[in-house]
């Protein structure tokens, strides 16, 4: 039974705690959270959970196997380093850090210690996007030649407050706080781009970007782009959609539906149109808090620790996503194409 400690009991800390509480292979042993009100709520909910206001006290006093870090972005690198130095498995909410400079020490330490890590790019576990990865890799639509993606929601229409509105603590606006999920998906599907070209608009926020247009540039003939905004009036819920063009067909996928067109007969599919919905692809989970993909993500992380399984979206992968994200910001600032150096 893995003993879990959670750092940060805000929205994401509570979400992961609820999911892990239903996993028979682990137990939430302790929580670190600076808010007395939240800590008292945990004590009322379960008096067996040890509570701490300081995460370093929790690390030094509790015998923990794994730490979930769900704190504000600017605290990620410091906390991850402390946990890895303590020989803990680490789950870290995205992004890895506010920039590559802060992320690199985390990367280097993670490569020296024999501990599992995962960064919370949970969209890989949404059934439609997961099946899309398999369809791309199968080669049924041939060589990929172009993609276009969007991630939009109605969220920000005035100057915000709190750490998310401070670029020194958040790392930026809609790109690092929202679109990194999309960047991770696109890099998972098509590989990491060699260059990016982007532009921002910050109509509502004072210091953060509200809109981002970005082109991904590869060495081969593949081209692609994405648009992301948290200031779209008619998008009550977050919507992500990707259109993928291949030499033998096309894929159109969003959070709920996956459509495939195959031009000529392929290994797995005859020529024609095919469609799947999320309920058709779902295998069900023991608890649904915020979406089945969160449960599937957390369950796999616990399984990966116990069975020593490979985790694709670990700290090294998240560092590469961070490099692309940094390049998107650099391109928007310099108004020029930015090369991503490996």
mmCIF file with all atom_site columns, N, CA and C in Angstrom, residues 249-272:
data_model
loop_
_atom_site.group_PDB
_atom_site.id
_atom_site.type_symbol
_atom_site.label_atom_id
_atom_site.label_alt_id
_atom_site.label_comp_id
_atom_site.label_asym_id
_atom_site.label_entity_id
_atom_site.label_seq_id
_atom_site.pdbx_PDB_ins_code
_atom_site.Cartn_x
_atom_site.Cartn_y
_atom_site.Cartn_z
_atom_site.occupancy
_atom_site.B_iso_or_equiv
_atom_site.pdbx_formal_charge
_atom_site.auth_seq_id
_atom_site.auth_comp_id
_atom_site.auth_asym_id
_atom_site.auth_atom_id
_atom_site.pdbx_PDB_model_num
ATOM 1  N N  . UNK A 1 249 ? -6.055  10.322 -45.799 1.00 0.00 ? 249 UNK A N  1
ATOM 2  C CA . UNK A 1 249 ? -7.280  10.529 -45.038 1.00 0.00 ? 249 UNK A CA 1
ATOM 3  C C  . UNK A 1 249 ? -7.191  11.678 -44.064 1.00 0.00 ? 249 UNK A C  1
ATOM 4  N N  . UNK A 1 250 ? -8.149  11.707 -43.146 1.00 0.00 ? 250 UNK A N  1
ATOM 5  C CA . UNK A 1 250 ? -8.278  12.844 -42.234 1.00 0.00 ? 250 UNK A CA 1
ATOM 6  C C  . UNK A 1 250 ? -8.886  12.379 -40.915 1.00 0.00 ? 250 UNK A C  1
ATOM 7  N N  . UNK A 1 251 ? -8.480  13.037 -39.825 1.00 0.00 ? 251 UNK A N  1
ATOM 8  C CA . UNK A 1 251 ? -9.053  12.805 -38.499 1.00 0.00 ? 251 UNK A CA 1
ATOM 9  C C  . UNK A 1 251 ? -9.559  14.134 -37.962 1.00 0.00 ? 251 UNK A C  1
ATOM 10 N N  . UNK A 1 252 ? -10.786 14.147 -37.460 1.00 0.00 ? 252 UNK A N  1
ATOM 11 C CA . UNK A 1 252 ? -11.340 15.289 -36.740 1.00 0.00 ? 252 UNK A CA 1
ATOM 12 C C  . UNK A 1 252 ? -11.721 14.807 -35.350 1.00 0.00 ? 252 UNK A C  1
ATOM 13 N N  . UNK A 1 253 ? -11.112 15.391 -34.330 1.00 0.00 ? 253 UNK A N  1
ATOM 14 C CA . UNK A 1 253 ? -11.335 14.902 -32.974 1.00 0.00 ? 253 UNK A CA 1
ATOM 15 C C  . UNK A 1 253 ? -11.561 16.068 -32.025 1.00 0.00 ? 253 UNK A C  1
ATOM 16 N N  . UNK A 1 254 ? -12.465 15.868 -31.071 1.00 0.00 ? 254 UNK A N  1
ATOM 17 C CA . UNK A 1 254 ? -12.636 16.803 -29.963 1.00 0.00 ? 254 UNK A CA 1
ATOM 18 C C  . UNK A 1 254 ? -12.847 15.999 -28.684 1.00 0.00 ? 254 UNK A C  1
ATOM 19 N N  . UNK A 1 255 ? -13.227 16.671 -27.612 1.00 0.00 ? 255 UNK A N  1
ATOM 20 C CA . UNK A 1 255 ? -13.366 16.001 -26.321 1.00 0.00 ? 255 UNK A CA 1
ATOM 21 C C  . UNK A 1 255 ? -14.411 14.893 -26.339 1.00 0.00 ? 255 UNK A C  1
ATOM 22 N N  . UNK A 1 256 ? -15.389 14.986 -27.225 1.00 0.00 ? 256 UNK A N  1
ATOM 23 C CA . UNK A 1 256 ? -16.531 14.074 -27.199 1.00 0.00 ? 256 UNK A CA 1
ATOM 24 C C  . UNK A 1 256 ? -16.639 13.135 -28.395 1.00 0.00 ? 256 UNK A C  1
ATOM 25 N N  . UNK A 1 257 ? -16.050 13.517 -29.534 1.00 0.00 ? 257 UNK A N  1
ATOM 26 C CA . UNK A 1 257 ? -16.273 12.774 -30.772 1.00 0.00 ? 257 UNK A CA 1
ATOM 27 C C  . UNK A 1 257 ? -14.975 12.626 -31.561 1.00 0.00 ? 257 UNK A C  1
ATOM 28 N N  . UNK A 1 258 ? -14.832 11.478 -32.216 1.00 0.00 ? 258 UNK A N  1
ATOM 29 C CA . UNK A 1 258 ? -13.698 11.210 -33.096 1.00 0.00 ? 258 UNK A CA 1
ATOM 30 C C  . UNK A 1 258 ? -14.235 10.741 -34.443 1.00 0.00 ? 258 UNK A C  1
ATOM 31 N N  . UNK A 1 259 ? -13.833 11.428 -35.522 1.00 0.00 ? 259 UNK A N  1
ATOM 32 C CA . UNK A 1 259 ? -14.242 11.064 -36.871 1.00 0.00 ? 259 UNK A CA 1
ATOM 33 C C  . UNK A 1 259 ? -13.006 10.757 -37.708 1.00 0.00 ? 259 UNK A C  1
ATOM 34 N N  . UNK A 1 260 ? -13.077 9.668  -38.461 1.00 0.00 ? 260 UNK A N  1
ATOM 35 C CA . UNK A 1 260 ? -11.970 9.221  -39.299 1.00 0.00 ? 260 UNK A CA 1
ATOM 36 C C  . UNK A 1 260 ? -12.450 9.065  -40.737 1.00 0.00 ? 260 UNK A C  1
ATOM 37 N N  . UNK A 1 261 ? -11.691 9.614  -41.674 1.00 0.00 ? 261 UNK A N  1
ATOM 38 C CA . UNK A 1 261 ? -11.942 9.384  -43.100 1.00 0.00 ? 261 UNK A CA 1
ATOM 39 C C  . UNK A 1 261 ? -10.712 8.712  -43.693 1.00 0.00 ? 261 UNK A C  1
ATOM 40 N N  . UNK A 1 262 ? -10.913 7.551  -44.329 1.00 0.00 ? 262 UNK A N  1
ATOM 41 C CA . UNK A 1 262 ? -9.840  6.820  -44.997 1.00 0.00 ? 262 UNK A CA 1
ATOM 42 C C  . UNK A 1 262 ? -10.110 6.860  -46.496 1.00 0.00 ? 262 UNK A C  1
ATOM 43 N N  . UNK A 1 263 ? -9.164  7.386  -47.263 1.00 0.00 ? 263 UNK A N  1
ATOM 44 C CA . UNK A 1 263 ? -9.368  7.585  -48.709 1.00 0.00 ? 263 UNK A CA 1
ATOM 45 C C  . UNK A 1 263 ? -9.270  6.269  -49.483 1.00 0.00 ? 263 UNK A C  1
ATOM 46 N N  . UNK A 1 264 ? -8.185  5.549  -49.284 1.00 0.00 ? 264 UNK A N  1
ATOM 47 C CA . UNK A 1 264 ? -8.003  4.231  -49.902 1.00 0.00 ? 264 UNK A CA 1
ATOM 48 C C  . UNK A 1 264 ? -7.895  3.171  -48.812 1.00 0.00 ? 264 UNK A C  1
ATOM 49 N N  . UNK A 1 265 ? -8.279  1.937  -49.128 1.00 0.00 ? 265 UNK A N  1
ATOM 50 C CA . UNK A 1 265 ? -8.212  0.858  -48.150 1.00 0.00 ? 265 UNK A CA 1
ATOM 51 C C  . UNK A 1 265 ? -6.848  0.839  -47.461 1.00 0.00 ? 265 UNK A C  1
ATOM 52 N N  . UNK A 1 266 ? -6.880  0.694  -46.137 1.00 0.00 ? 266 UNK A N  1
ATOM 53 C CA . UNK A 1 266 ? -5.650  0.633  -45.343 1.00 0.00 ? 266 UNK A CA 1
ATOM 54 C C  . UNK A 1 266 ? -5.621  -0.686 -44.577 1.00 0.00 ? 266 UNK A C  1
ATOM 55 N N  . UNK A 1 267 ? -4.577  -0.892 -43.781 1.00 0.00 ? 267 UNK A N  1
ATOM 56 C CA . UNK A 1 267 ? -4.417  -2.164 -43.080 1.00 0.00 ? 267 UNK A CA 1
ATOM 57 C C  . UNK A 1 267 ? -5.591  -2.466 -42.160 1.00 0.00 ? 267 UNK A C  1
ATOM 58 N N  . UNK A 1 268 ? -6.059  -1.461 -41.445 1.00 0.00 ? 268 UNK A N  1
ATOM 59 C CA . UNK A 1 268 ? -7.081  -1.673 -40.421 1.00 0.00 ? 268 UNK A CA 1
ATOM 60 C C  . UNK A 1 268 ? -8.476  -1.290 -40.878 1.00 0.00 ? 268 UNK A C  1
ATOM 61 N N  . UNK A 1 269 ? -8.581  -0.339 -41.814 1.00 0.00 ? 269 UNK A N  1
ATOM 62 C CA . UNK A 1 269 ? -9.884  0.180  -42.228 1.00 0.00 ? 269 UNK A CA 1
ATOM 63 C C  . UNK A 1 269 ? -10.019 0.155  -43.748 1.00 0.00 ? 269 UNK A C  1
ATOM 64 N N  . UNK A 1 270 ? -11.225 -0.182 -44.192 1.00 0.00 ? 270 UNK A N  1
ATOM 65 C CA . UNK A 1 270 ? -11.556 -0.010 -45.594 1.00 0.00 ? 270 UNK A CA 1
ATOM 66 C C  . UNK A 1 270 ? -11.779 1.478  -45.863 1.00 0.00 ? 270 UNK A C  1
ATOM 67 N N  . UNK A 1 271 ? -11.756 1.873  -47.124 1.00 0.00 ? 271 UNK A N  1
ATOM 68 C CA . UNK A 1 271 ? -12.024 3.265  -47.474 1.00 0.00 ? 271 UNK A CA 1
ATOM 69 C C  . UNK A 1 271 ? -13.419 3.653  -46.992 1.00 0.00 ? 271 UNK A C  1
ATOM 70 N N  . UNK A 1 272 ? -13.531 4.844  -46.387 1.00 0.00 ? 272 UNK A N  1
ATOM 71 C CA . UNK A 1 272 ? -14.833 5.289  -45.915 1.00 0.00 ? 272 UNK A CA 1
ATOM 72 C C  . UNK A 1 272 ? -14.734 6.151  -44.674 1.00 0.00 ? 272 UNK A C  1
#
